Tab-separated table of N, CA and C in Angstrom:
chain	number	residue	atom	x	y	z
A	18	MET	N	55.630	-118.596	110.994
A	18	MET	CA	56.742	-118.673	111.912
A	18	MET	C	56.529	-117.601	112.975
A	19	SER	N	56.643	-117.950	114.206
A	19	SER	CA	56.438	-117.020	115.315
A	19	SER	C	57.762	-116.700	115.965
A	20	ARG	N	57.834	-115.522	116.518
A	20	ARG	CA	59.023	-115.131	117.262
A	20	ARG	C	58.574	-114.308	118.449
A	21	GLN	N	59.432	-114.169	119.384
A	21	GLN	CA	59.066	-113.469	120.601
A	21	GLN	C	59.464	-112.006	120.492
A	22	ILE	N	58.480	-111.116	120.735
A	22	ILE	CA	58.742	-109.689	120.788
A	22	ILE	C	58.331	-109.254	122.181
A	23	GLY	N	59.272	-108.855	122.956
A	23	GLY	CA	58.990	-108.484	124.345
A	23	GLY	C	58.436	-109.680	125.089
A	24	HIS	N	57.248	-109.556	125.673
A	24	HIS	CA	56.616	-110.643	126.422
A	24	HIS	C	55.643	-111.430	125.567
A	25	HIS	N	55.485	-111.060	124.286
A	25	HIS	CA	54.463	-111.678	123.435
A	25	HIS	C	55.116	-112.429	122.291
A	26	PHE	N	54.495	-113.539	121.925
A	26	PHE	CA	54.896	-114.222	120.705
A	26	PHE	C	54.082	-113.617	119.568
A	27	THR	N	54.739	-113.383	118.460
A	27	THR	CA	54.039	-112.757	117.341
A	27	THR	C	54.356	-113.466	116.038
A	28	ASP	N	53.456	-113.355	115.123
A	28	ASP	CA	53.604	-113.932	113.791
A	28	ASP	C	54.396	-112.941	112.935
A	29	ASP	N	55.275	-113.430	112.026
A	29	ASP	CA	56.067	-112.519	111.186
A	29	ASP	C	55.166	-111.630	110.327
A	30	ALA	N	54.113	-112.178	109.752
A	30	ALA	CA	53.208	-111.374	108.930
A	30	ALA	C	52.540	-110.308	109.782
A	31	TYR	N	52.223	-110.657	111.017
A	31	TYR	CA	51.587	-109.717	111.943
A	31	TYR	C	52.493	-108.522	112.201
A	32	SER	N	53.776	-108.767	112.436
A	32	SER	CA	54.696	-107.670	112.742
A	32	SER	C	55.100	-106.899	111.485
A	33	ARG	N	55.133	-107.571	110.353
A	33	ARG	CA	55.518	-106.894	109.115
A	33	ARG	C	54.477	-105.874	108.660
A	34	HIS	N	53.231	-106.140	108.894
A	34	HIS	CA	52.166	-105.281	108.396
A	34	HIS	C	51.555	-104.408	109.478
A	35	GLY	N	52.197	-104.259	110.555
A	35	GLY	CA	51.741	-103.350	111.587
A	35	GLY	C	50.883	-103.998	112.634
A	36	GLY	N	50.141	-105.020	112.294
A	36	GLY	CA	49.354	-105.767	113.269
A	36	GLY	C	48.383	-104.922	114.052
A	37	GLY	N	47.792	-105.499	115.045
A	37	GLY	CA	46.878	-104.784	115.914
A	37	GLY	C	45.525	-104.611	115.256
A	38	ASN	N	44.532	-104.198	116.048
A	38	ASN	CA	43.199	-104.035	115.486
A	38	ASN	C	42.968	-102.616	114.997
A	39	GLY	N	43.920	-101.728	115.112
A	39	GLY	CA	43.868	-100.408	114.521
A	39	GLY	C	42.862	-99.472	115.141
A	40	GLY	N	42.611	-99.537	116.391
A	40	GLY	CA	41.758	-98.530	116.990
A	40	GLY	C	40.669	-99.079	117.864
A	41	GLY	N	40.701	-100.293	118.153
A	41	GLY	CA	39.749	-100.837	119.111
A	41	GLY	C	38.332	-100.854	118.584
A	42	ASN	N	37.417	-100.298	119.342
A	42	ASN	CA	35.987	-100.355	119.039
A	42	ASN	C	35.549	-99.290	118.044
A	43	MET	N	36.441	-98.538	117.466
A	43	MET	CA	36.117	-97.443	116.549
A	43	MET	C	36.033	-97.914	115.090
A	44	LEU	N	36.066	-99.206	114.849
A	44	LEU	CA	36.111	-99.737	113.488
A	44	LEU	C	34.896	-99.305	112.668
A	45	GLU	N	33.706	-99.389	113.214
A	45	GLU	CA	32.504	-99.026	112.463
A	45	GLU	C	32.505	-97.545	112.095
A	46	ALA	N	32.924	-96.702	113.002
A	46	ALA	CA	32.980	-95.262	112.718
A	46	ALA	C	34.009	-94.973	111.634
A	47	ARG	N	35.129	-95.654	111.690
A	47	ARG	CA	36.173	-95.448	110.683
A	47	ARG	C	35.711	-95.924	109.314
A	48	VAL	N	35.021	-97.068	109.267
A	48	VAL	CA	34.504	-97.583	107.998
A	48	VAL	C	33.455	-96.621	107.442
A	49	ALA	N	32.599	-96.092	108.296
A	49	ALA	CA	31.583	-95.132	107.854
A	49	ALA	C	32.246	-93.888	107.276
A	50	LYS	N	33.307	-93.417	107.915
A	50	LYS	CA	34.033	-92.243	107.400
A	50	LYS	C	34.663	-92.562	106.049
A	51	LEU	N	35.247	-93.745	105.929
A	51	LEU	CA	35.842	-94.138	104.646
A	51	LEU	C	34.775	-94.229	103.552
A	52	GLU	N	33.606	-94.785	103.887
A	52	GLU	CA	32.526	-94.867	102.906
A	52	GLU	C	32.075	-93.474	102.474
A	53	ALA	N	31.977	-92.556	103.418
A	53	ALA	CA	31.602	-91.178	103.085
A	53	ALA	C	32.664	-90.537	102.199
A	54	ASP	N	33.928	-90.795	102.519
A	54	ASP	CA	35.011	-90.255	101.694
A	54	ASP	C	34.961	-90.827	100.281
A	55	VAL	N	34.656	-92.122	100.155
A	55	VAL	CA	34.562	-92.747	98.832
A	55	VAL	C	33.412	-92.119	98.047
A	56	GLU	N	32.284	-91.868	98.692
A	56	GLU	CA	31.164	-91.201	98.023
A	56	GLU	C	31.563	-89.808	97.558
A	57	ASN	N	32.296	-89.100	98.407
A	57	ASN	CA	32.782	-87.766	98.049
A	57	ASN	C	33.721	-87.844	96.845
A	58	ILE	N	34.574	-88.835	96.840
A	58	ILE	CA	35.506	-89.024	95.714
A	58	ILE	C	34.720	-89.327	94.435
A	59	LYS	N	33.686	-90.172	94.542
A	59	LYS	CA	32.866	-90.489	93.367
A	59	LYS	C	32.185	-89.234	92.823
A	60	THR	N	31.658	-88.414	93.732
A	60	THR	CA	31.002	-87.172	93.318
A	60	THR	C	31.995	-86.246	92.624
A	61	ASN	N	33.161	-86.091	93.232
A	61	ASN	CA	34.191	-85.228	92.635
A	61	ASN	C	34.634	-85.752	91.275
A	62	LEU	N	34.747	-87.072	91.153
A	62	LEU	CA	35.153	-87.668	89.884
A	62	LEU	C	34.087	-87.433	88.812
A	63	ALA	N	32.815	-87.555	89.184
A	63	ALA	CA	31.737	-87.295	88.222
A	63	ALA	C	31.767	-85.837	87.772
A	64	GLU	N	32.001	-84.920	88.711
A	64	GLU	CA	32.098	-83.503	88.355
A	64	GLU	C	33.302	-83.249	87.453
A	65	ALA	N	34.415	-83.910	87.743
A	65	ALA	CA	35.614	-83.743	86.914
A	65	ALA	C	35.358	-84.258	85.502
A	66	ARG	N	34.650	-85.380	85.401
A	66	ARG	CA	34.328	-85.913	84.069
A	66	ARG	C	33.445	-84.940	83.295
A	67	ALA	N	32.459	-84.362	83.974
A	67	ALA	CA	31.586	-83.377	83.314
A	67	ALA	C	32.399	-82.164	82.870
A	68	ASP	N	33.317	-81.721	83.719
A	68	ASP	CA	34.172	-80.585	83.352
A	68	ASP	C	35.047	-80.922	82.149
A	69	ILE	N	35.562	-82.126	82.109
A	69	ILE	CA	36.414	-82.544	80.986
A	69	ILE	C	35.595	-82.580	79.696
A	70	ARG	N	34.338	-83.076	79.783
A	70	ARG	CA	33.491	-83.074	78.589
A	70	ARG	C	33.260	-81.644	78.094
A	71	GLU	N	33.002	-80.743	79.031
A	71	GLU	CA	32.781	-79.337	78.668
A	71	GLU	C	34.039	-78.739	78.036
A	72	LEU	N	35.192	-79.073	78.596
A	72	LEU	CA	36.450	-78.579	78.029
A	72	LEU	C	36.665	-79.111	76.619
A	73	ASN	N	36.306	-80.367	76.399
A	73	ASN	CA	36.442	-80.935	75.055
A	73	ASN	C	35.541	-80.214	74.063
A	74	LYS	N	34.313	-79.870	74.489
A	74	LYS	CA	33.418	-79.111	73.608
A	74	LYS	C	34.012	-77.738	73.312
A	75	ASN	N	34.509	-77.085	74.353
A	75	ASN	CA	35.114	-75.760	74.165
A	75	ASN	C	36.333	-75.847	73.259
A	76	TYR	N	37.130	-76.896	73.418
A	76	TYR	CA	38.316	-77.083	72.589
A	76	TYR	C	37.921	-77.214	71.120
A	77	ALA	N	36.874	-77.986	70.846
A	77	ALA	CA	36.430	-78.153	69.460
A	77	ALA	C	35.973	-76.813	68.886
A	78	SER	N	35.264	-76.038	69.688
A	78	SER	CA	34.798	-74.722	69.236
A	78	SER	C	35.972	-73.787	68.983
A	79	ILE	N	36.933	-73.793	69.888
A	79	ILE	CA	38.117	-72.936	69.738
A	79	ILE	C	38.921	-73.359	68.516
A	80	LYS	N	39.021	-74.660	68.304
A	80	LYS	CA	39.763	-75.164	67.146
A	80	LYS	C	39.119	-74.667	65.848
A	81	THR	N	37.783	-74.693	65.788
A	81	THR	CA	37.070	-74.191	64.616
A	81	THR	C	37.313	-72.698	64.442
A	82	ASP	N	37.237	-71.957	65.547
A	82	ASP	CA	37.458	-70.507	65.478
A	82	ASP	C	38.863	-70.176	64.988
A	83	VAL	N	39.848	-70.907	65.462
A	83	VAL	CA	41.233	-70.667	65.040
A	83	VAL	C	41.387	-70.983	63.553
A	84	SER	N	40.732	-72.037	63.091
A	84	SER	CA	40.797	-72.370	61.662
A	84	SER	C	40.202	-71.248	60.815
A	85	VAL	N	39.076	-70.702	61.272
A	85	VAL	CA	38.446	-69.592	60.544
A	85	VAL	C	39.372	-68.383	60.533
A	86	LEU	N	39.975	-68.077	61.687
A	86	LEU	CA	40.895	-66.934	61.756
A	86	LEU	C	42.097	-67.121	60.839
A	87	LEU	N	42.638	-68.326	60.799
A	87	LEU	CA	43.772	-68.592	59.910
A	87	LEU	C	43.363	-68.417	58.450
A	88	GLN	N	42.165	-68.897	58.097
A	88	GLN	CA	41.694	-68.742	56.724
A	88	GLN	C	41.520	-67.267	56.381
A	89	LYS	N	40.944	-66.505	57.301
A	89	LYS	CA	40.772	-65.064	57.069
A	89	LYS	C	42.126	-64.374	56.928
A	90	THR	N	43.099	-64.790	57.715
A	90	THR	CA	44.442	-64.217	57.625
A	90	THR	C	45.046	-64.485	56.250
A	91	VAL	N	44.855	-65.696	55.748
A	91	VAL	CA	45.358	-66.035	54.415
A	91	VAL	C	44.656	-65.183	53.359
A	92	GLU	N	43.341	-65.002	53.503
A	92	GLU	CA	42.601	-64.178	52.541
A	92	GLU	C	43.077	-62.727	52.577
A	93	ILE	N	43.306	-62.198	53.759
A	93	ILE	CA	43.802	-60.817	53.887
A	93	ILE	C	45.190	-60.700	53.277
A	94	ASP	N	46.035	-61.690	53.530
A	94	ASP	CA	47.387	-61.678	52.969
A	94	ASP	C	47.335	-61.706	51.446
A	95	THR	N	46.446	-62.517	50.900
A	95	THR	CA	46.299	-62.585	49.444
A	95	THR	C	45.814	-61.246	48.890
A	96	ALA	N	44.844	-60.641	49.566
A	96	ALA	CA	44.325	-59.344	49.108
A	96	ALA	C	45.397	-58.267	49.189
A	97	LEU	N	46.194	-58.283	50.238
A	97	LEU	CA	47.252	-57.278	50.375
A	97	LEU	C	48.369	-57.482	49.358
A	98	SER	N	48.613	-58.728	48.983
A	98	SER	CA	49.672	-58.962	48.000
A	98	SER	C	49.265	-58.448	46.618
A	99	LYS	N	47.964	-58.325	46.362
A	99	LYS	CA	47.493	-57.808	45.075
A	99	LYS	C	47.455	-56.287	45.055
A	100	LYS	N	47.563	-55.673	46.198
A	100	LYS	CA	47.531	-54.217	46.284
A	100	LYS	C	48.789	-53.628	45.666
A	101	PRO	N	48.654	-52.480	45.022
A	101	PRO	CA	49.853	-51.873	44.437
A	101	PRO	C	50.829	-51.421	45.522
A	102	THR	N	52.083	-51.515	45.197
A	102	THR	CA	53.112	-51.081	46.141
A	102	THR	C	53.298	-49.574	46.032
A	103	ALA	N	54.054	-49.011	46.921
A	103	ALA	CA	54.304	-47.561	46.913
A	103	ALA	C	55.024	-47.148	45.632
A	104	ASP	N	55.962	-47.962	45.165
A	104	ASP	CA	56.691	-47.631	43.936
A	104	ASP	C	55.764	-47.625	42.723
A	105	SER	N	54.881	-48.611	42.648
A	105	SER	CA	53.979	-48.644	41.490
A	105	SER	C	53.000	-47.473	41.538
A	106	LEU	N	52.597	-47.051	42.735
A	106	LEU	CA	51.743	-45.865	42.847
A	106	LEU	C	52.480	-44.612	42.399
A	107	LYS	N	53.751	-44.499	42.730
A	107	LYS	CA	54.546	-43.338	42.303
A	107	LYS	C	54.638	-43.287	40.783
A	108	VAL	N	54.882	-44.422	40.174
A	108	VAL	CA	54.974	-44.480	38.711
A	108	VAL	C	53.640	-44.091	38.092
A	109	TRP	N	52.543	-44.578	38.649
A	109	TRP	CA	51.216	-44.267	38.129
A	109	TRP	C	50.932	-42.766	38.234
A	110	PHE	N	51.242	-42.164	39.383
A	110	PHE	CA	51.016	-40.724	39.549
A	110	PHE	C	51.903	-39.897	38.619
A	111	LEU	N	53.159	-40.296	38.452
A	111	LEU	CA	54.045	-39.567	37.539
A	111	LEU	C	53.551	-39.662	36.099
A	112	THR	N	53.039	-40.816	35.710
A	112	THR	CA	52.504	-40.983	34.359
A	112	THR	C	51.302	-40.069	34.141
A	113	ILE	N	50.407	-40.022	35.115
A	113	ILE	CA	49.243	-39.130	35.001
A	113	ILE	C	49.690	-37.673	34.960
A	114	LEU	N	50.676	-37.327	35.758
A	114	LEU	CA	51.189	-35.956	35.764
A	114	LEU	C	51.769	-35.593	34.399
A	115	LEU	N	52.559	-36.494	33.836
A	115	LEU	CA	53.137	-36.230	32.519
A	115	LEU	C	52.051	-36.081	31.455
A	116	PHE	N	51.042	-36.943	31.480
A	116	PHE	CA	49.952	-36.816	30.513
A	116	PHE	C	49.168	-35.527	30.717
A	117	SER	N	48.970	-35.122	31.964
A	117	SER	CA	48.213	-33.886	32.213
A	117	SER	C	48.988	-32.660	31.745
A	118	VAL	N	50.308	-32.715	31.803
A	118	VAL	CA	51.120	-31.608	31.291
A	118	VAL	C	51.221	-31.706	29.768
A	119	ALA	N	51.338	-32.914	29.248
A	119	ALA	CA	51.547	-33.101	27.810
A	119	ALA	C	50.288	-32.837	26.997
A	120	MET	N	49.115	-33.130	27.527
A	120	MET	CA	47.878	-32.971	26.752
A	120	MET	C	47.629	-31.518	26.312
A	121	PRO	N	47.754	-30.527	27.182
A	121	PRO	CA	47.566	-29.152	26.686
A	121	PRO	C	48.611	-28.769	25.642
A	122	VAL	N	49.839	-29.215	25.823
A	122	VAL	CA	50.893	-28.903	24.852
A	122	VAL	C	50.563	-29.554	23.514
A	123	ILE	N	50.156	-30.802	23.537
A	123	ILE	CA	49.806	-31.509	22.299
A	123	ILE	C	48.605	-30.834	21.637
A	124	THR	N	47.609	-30.469	22.437
A	124	THR	CA	46.433	-29.777	21.899
A	124	THR	C	46.833	-28.447	21.265
A	125	PHE	N	47.688	-27.708	21.918
A	125	PHE	CA	48.171	-26.429	21.385
A	125	PHE	C	48.895	-26.637	20.062
A	126	LEU	N	49.773	-27.636	19.996
A	126	LEU	CA	50.519	-27.910	18.763
A	126	LEU	C	49.586	-28.352	17.635
A	127	ILE	N	48.576	-29.130	17.948
A	127	ILE	CA	47.619	-29.562	16.920
A	127	ILE	C	46.840	-28.359	16.398
A	128	ASN	N	46.449	-27.461	17.297
A	128	ASN	CA	45.735	-26.248	16.868
A	128	ASN	C	46.619	-25.381	15.978
A	129	LEU	N	47.881	-25.243	16.300
A	129	LEU	CA	48.793	-24.466	15.466
A	129	LEU	C	48.946	-25.107	14.089
A	130	TYR	N	49.051	-26.409	14.053
A	130	TYR	CA	49.235	-27.123	12.799
A	130	TYR	C	47.985	-27.000	11.923
A	131	MET	N	46.815	-27.073	12.548
A	131	MET	CA	45.572	-27.013	11.790
A	131	MET	C	45.287	-25.596	11.268
A	132	LYS	N	45.806	-24.546	11.874
A	132	LYS	CA	45.553	-23.170	11.456
A	132	LYS	C	46.475	-22.732	10.326
A	133	LYS	N	47.420	-23.497	9.951
A	133	LYS	CA	48.329	-23.116	8.864
A	133	LYS	C	47.562	-23.050	7.553
A	134	PRO	N	47.813	-21.996	6.749
A	134	PRO	CA	47.131	-21.853	5.449
A	134	PRO	C	47.674	-22.750	4.377
């Protein structure tokens, strides 16, 4: 369907999509620029894919390292839980102190008992 726009008759599809030849005789130069841009985009995309592959490798390595660190943390926690607490150390030292004081007294008493006629 055609309609009149100003002094020209135009097609509805022509007016809806902007129409015109878009720059006259510069079409070949514009196409060449677009082709160069597409090549640049392809190159950038290939580089991005390579970077993504490298990131995936690094991620796998980091994931392994984190697993090892978590395992070591669990091992350290287990080892620390087996360590004596401050209270148990105090009891142990007091027991040794009492035995160190009691042993000479016991030895003295045994010597006195053995010397009786």
